Tab-separated table of C-alpha atoms in Angstrom:
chain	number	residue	atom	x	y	z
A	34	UNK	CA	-18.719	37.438	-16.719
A	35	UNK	CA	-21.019	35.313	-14.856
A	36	UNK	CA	-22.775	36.565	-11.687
A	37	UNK	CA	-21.378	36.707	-8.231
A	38	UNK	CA	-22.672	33.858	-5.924
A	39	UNK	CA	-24.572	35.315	-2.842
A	40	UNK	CA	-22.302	34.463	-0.093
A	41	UNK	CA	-25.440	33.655	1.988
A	42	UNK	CA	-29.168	33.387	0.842
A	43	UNK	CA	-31.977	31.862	-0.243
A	44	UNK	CA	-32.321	30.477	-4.024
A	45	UNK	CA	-35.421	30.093	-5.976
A	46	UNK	CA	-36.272	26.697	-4.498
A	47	UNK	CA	-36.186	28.001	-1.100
A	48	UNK	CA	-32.696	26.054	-0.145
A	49	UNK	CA	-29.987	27.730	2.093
A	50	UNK	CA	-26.951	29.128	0.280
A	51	UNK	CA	-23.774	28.940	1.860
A	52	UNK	CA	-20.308	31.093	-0.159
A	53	UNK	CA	-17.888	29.444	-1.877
A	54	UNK	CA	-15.275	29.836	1.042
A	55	UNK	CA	-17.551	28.270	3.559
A	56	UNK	CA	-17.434	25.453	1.601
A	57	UNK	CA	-13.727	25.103	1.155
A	58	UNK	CA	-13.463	26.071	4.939
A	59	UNK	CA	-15.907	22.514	5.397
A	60	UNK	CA	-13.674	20.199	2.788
A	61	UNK	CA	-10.695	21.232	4.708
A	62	UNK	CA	-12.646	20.707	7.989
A	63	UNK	CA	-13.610	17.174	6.743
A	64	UNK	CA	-10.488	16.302	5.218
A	65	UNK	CA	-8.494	16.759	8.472
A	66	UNK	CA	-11.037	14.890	10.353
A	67	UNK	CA	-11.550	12.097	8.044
A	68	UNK	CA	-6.732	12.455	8.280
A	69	UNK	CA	-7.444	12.142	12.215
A	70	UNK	CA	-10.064	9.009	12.022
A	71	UNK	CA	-8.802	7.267	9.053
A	72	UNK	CA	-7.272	4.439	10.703
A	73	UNK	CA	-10.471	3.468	13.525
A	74	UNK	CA	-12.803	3.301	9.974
A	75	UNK	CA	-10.729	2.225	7.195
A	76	UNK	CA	-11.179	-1.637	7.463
A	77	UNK	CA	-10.548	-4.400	4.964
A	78	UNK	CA	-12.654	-6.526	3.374
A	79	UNK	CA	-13.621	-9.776	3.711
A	80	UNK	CA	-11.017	-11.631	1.615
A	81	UNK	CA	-9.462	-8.566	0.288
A	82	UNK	CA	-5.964	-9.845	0.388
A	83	UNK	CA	-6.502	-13.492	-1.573
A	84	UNK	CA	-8.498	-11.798	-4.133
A	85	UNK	CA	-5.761	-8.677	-4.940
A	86	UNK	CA	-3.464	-11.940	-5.402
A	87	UNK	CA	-5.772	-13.692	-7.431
A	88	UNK	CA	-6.354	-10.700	-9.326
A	89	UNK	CA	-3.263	-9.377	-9.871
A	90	UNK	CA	-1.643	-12.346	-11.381
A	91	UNK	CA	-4.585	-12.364	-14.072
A	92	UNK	CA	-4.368	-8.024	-14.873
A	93	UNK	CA	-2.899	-5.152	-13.801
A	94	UNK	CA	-5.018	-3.311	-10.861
A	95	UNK	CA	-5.263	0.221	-10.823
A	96	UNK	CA	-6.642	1.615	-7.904
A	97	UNK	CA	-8.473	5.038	-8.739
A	98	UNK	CA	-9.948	6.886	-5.770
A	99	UNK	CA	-11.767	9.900	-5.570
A	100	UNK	CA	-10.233	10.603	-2.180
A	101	UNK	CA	-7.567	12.136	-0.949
A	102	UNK	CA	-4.362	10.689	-2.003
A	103	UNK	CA	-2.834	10.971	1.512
A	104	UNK	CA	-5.851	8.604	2.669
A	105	UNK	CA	-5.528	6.315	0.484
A	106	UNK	CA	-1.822	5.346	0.377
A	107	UNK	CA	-2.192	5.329	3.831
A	108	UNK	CA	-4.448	2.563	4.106
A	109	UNK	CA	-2.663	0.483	1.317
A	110	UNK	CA	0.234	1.106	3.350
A	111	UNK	CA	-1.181	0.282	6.439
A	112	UNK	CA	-2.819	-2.958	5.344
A	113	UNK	CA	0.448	-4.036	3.237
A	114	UNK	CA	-1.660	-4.295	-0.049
A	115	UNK	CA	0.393	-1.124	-2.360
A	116	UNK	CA	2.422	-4.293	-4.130
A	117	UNK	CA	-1.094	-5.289	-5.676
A	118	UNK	CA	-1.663	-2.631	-7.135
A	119	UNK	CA	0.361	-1.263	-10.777
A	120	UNK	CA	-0.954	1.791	-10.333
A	121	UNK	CA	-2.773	4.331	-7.997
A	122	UNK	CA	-4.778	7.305	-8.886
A	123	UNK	CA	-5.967	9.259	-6.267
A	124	UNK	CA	-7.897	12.616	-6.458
A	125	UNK	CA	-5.258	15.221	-7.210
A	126	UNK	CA	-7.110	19.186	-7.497
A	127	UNK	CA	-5.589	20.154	-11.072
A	128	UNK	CA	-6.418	16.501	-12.715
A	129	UNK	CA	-9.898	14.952	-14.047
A	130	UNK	CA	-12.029	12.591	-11.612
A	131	UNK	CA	-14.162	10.268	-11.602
A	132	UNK	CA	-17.181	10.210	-13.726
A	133	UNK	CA	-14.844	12.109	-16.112
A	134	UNK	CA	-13.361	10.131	-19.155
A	135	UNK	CA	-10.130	12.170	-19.202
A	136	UNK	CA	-9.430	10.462	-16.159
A	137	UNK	CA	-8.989	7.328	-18.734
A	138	UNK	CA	-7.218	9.483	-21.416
A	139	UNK	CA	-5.704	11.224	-19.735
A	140	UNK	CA	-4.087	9.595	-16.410
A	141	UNK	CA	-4.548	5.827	-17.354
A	142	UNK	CA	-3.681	5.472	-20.696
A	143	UNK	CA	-0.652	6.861	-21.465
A	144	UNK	CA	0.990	4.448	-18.721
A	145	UNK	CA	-1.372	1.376	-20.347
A	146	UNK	CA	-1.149	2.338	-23.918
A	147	UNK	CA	-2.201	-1.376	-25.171
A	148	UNK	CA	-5.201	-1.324	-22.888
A	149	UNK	CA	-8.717	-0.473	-24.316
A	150	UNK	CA	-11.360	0.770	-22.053
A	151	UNK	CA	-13.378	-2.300	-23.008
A	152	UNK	CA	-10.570	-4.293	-21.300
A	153	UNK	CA	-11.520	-2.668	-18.349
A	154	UNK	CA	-13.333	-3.454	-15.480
A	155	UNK	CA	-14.767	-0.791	-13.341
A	156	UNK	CA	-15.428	-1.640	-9.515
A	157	UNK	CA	-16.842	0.589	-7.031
A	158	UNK	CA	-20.190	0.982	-4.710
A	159	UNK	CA	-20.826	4.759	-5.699
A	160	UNK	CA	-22.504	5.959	-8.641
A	161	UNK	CA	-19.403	7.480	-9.918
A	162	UNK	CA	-17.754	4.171	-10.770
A	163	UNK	CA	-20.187	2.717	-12.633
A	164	UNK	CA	-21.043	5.961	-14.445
A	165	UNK	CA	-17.026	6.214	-15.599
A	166	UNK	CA	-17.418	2.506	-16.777
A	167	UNK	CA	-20.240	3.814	-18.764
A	168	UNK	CA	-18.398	7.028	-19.999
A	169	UNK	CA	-15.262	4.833	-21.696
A	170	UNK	CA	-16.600	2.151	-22.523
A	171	UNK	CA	-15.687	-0.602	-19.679
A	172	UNK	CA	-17.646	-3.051	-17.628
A	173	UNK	CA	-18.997	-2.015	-14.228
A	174	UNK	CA	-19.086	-4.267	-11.518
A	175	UNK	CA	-21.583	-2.211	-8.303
A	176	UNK	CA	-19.911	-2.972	-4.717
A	177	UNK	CA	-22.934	-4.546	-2.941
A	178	UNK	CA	-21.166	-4.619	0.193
A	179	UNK	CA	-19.387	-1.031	0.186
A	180	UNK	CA	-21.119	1.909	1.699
A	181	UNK	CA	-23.010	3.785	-1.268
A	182	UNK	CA	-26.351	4.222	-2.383
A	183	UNK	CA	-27.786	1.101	-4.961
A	184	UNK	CA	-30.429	3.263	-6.096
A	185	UNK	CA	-27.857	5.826	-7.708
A	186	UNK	CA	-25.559	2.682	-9.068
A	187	UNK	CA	-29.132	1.406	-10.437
A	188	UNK	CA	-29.790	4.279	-12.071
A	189	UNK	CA	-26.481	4.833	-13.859
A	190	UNK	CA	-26.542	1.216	-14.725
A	191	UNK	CA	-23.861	-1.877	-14.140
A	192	UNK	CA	-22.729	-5.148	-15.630
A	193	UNK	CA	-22.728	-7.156	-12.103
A	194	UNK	CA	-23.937	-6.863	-8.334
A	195	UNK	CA	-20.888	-8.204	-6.111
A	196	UNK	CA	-22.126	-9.660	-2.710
A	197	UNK	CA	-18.210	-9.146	-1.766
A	198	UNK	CA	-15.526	-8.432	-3.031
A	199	UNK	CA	-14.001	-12.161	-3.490
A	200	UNK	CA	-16.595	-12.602	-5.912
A	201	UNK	CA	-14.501	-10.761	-8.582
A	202	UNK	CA	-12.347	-14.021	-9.249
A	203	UNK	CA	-15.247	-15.910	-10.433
A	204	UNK	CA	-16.618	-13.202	-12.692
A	205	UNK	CA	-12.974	-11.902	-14.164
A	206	UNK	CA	-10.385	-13.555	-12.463
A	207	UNK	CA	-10.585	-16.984	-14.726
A	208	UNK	CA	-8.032	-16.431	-17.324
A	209	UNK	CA	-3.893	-15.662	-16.664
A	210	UNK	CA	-1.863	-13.687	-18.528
A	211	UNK	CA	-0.336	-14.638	-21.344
């Protein structure tokens, strides 16, 4: 049985401790704040719309989100761009997220069995996009203009830098389905 967690302290490298319900208690806190704000900081960007057209005539898009799903239908909702998209993943507690590959085996799939990860292209602006492209297989494109850290994408590693997000049609939006 492993040891009990201190439910306050100090651990070896001198760094405050806080219990595992203080920490639910401050995703919960979060979560309903982020619920109450979504809509004044959830924007769109530049050219989102054309390039979800563009895009989805060429693939299916699947949307896979680490947040809530409650956030982000929402916003897909709210901005009228759900029809895009064949499928959204959000984060759900009892299933895999991203960096995990089961998220791929195990969510993705079995509703795309034809698809290989290689197939794929993996879009995102934190580290755990590109490090789930890396961990089945698929290309990673880093989100220049989204809000995470470059140094963590640039560690993990990517295929392209996007300056926005229209600049996915030039790099894999050439070809139509069959």
């Amino acid at each position: 049985m492993p040891p009990k967690a201190p439910a306050r302290g100090i651990d070896d490298g001198g760094r405050s401790l806080i219990g595992i319900g203080a920490v639910g208690r401050r995703c919960r806190d979060y979560r309903k704040w982020y619920a109450d704000h979504d809509e004044s900081l959830v924007t769109l960007f530049d050219s989102a719309e054309e390039t979800l057209v563009h895009l989805s005539a060429v693939g299916d898009l699947v949307l896979l989100s680490n947040k809530g799903t409650n956030a982000v239908e929402g916003s897909l909702s709210r901005f009228g761009i759900r029809d895009h998209f064949s499928l959204v993943l959000a984060e759900e507690p009892s299933k895999p997220r991203k960096p995990d590959p089961e998220v791929f085996s195990m969510r993705i799939s079995p509703l795309f069995p034809a698809v290989q990860p290689a197939d794929c292209v993996v879009t995102g602006d934190t580290a755990a996009d590109p490090e789930f492209a890396r961990n089945i297989g698929a290309s990673a494109c880093f989100a220049e203009y989204g809000f995470g850290e470059r140094a963590s994408c640039d560690q993990v590693g990517y295929t392209h830098a996007l300056g926005r997000l229209g600049d996915l049609v030039g790099i894999y939006g050439q070809h139509r389905r069959p």
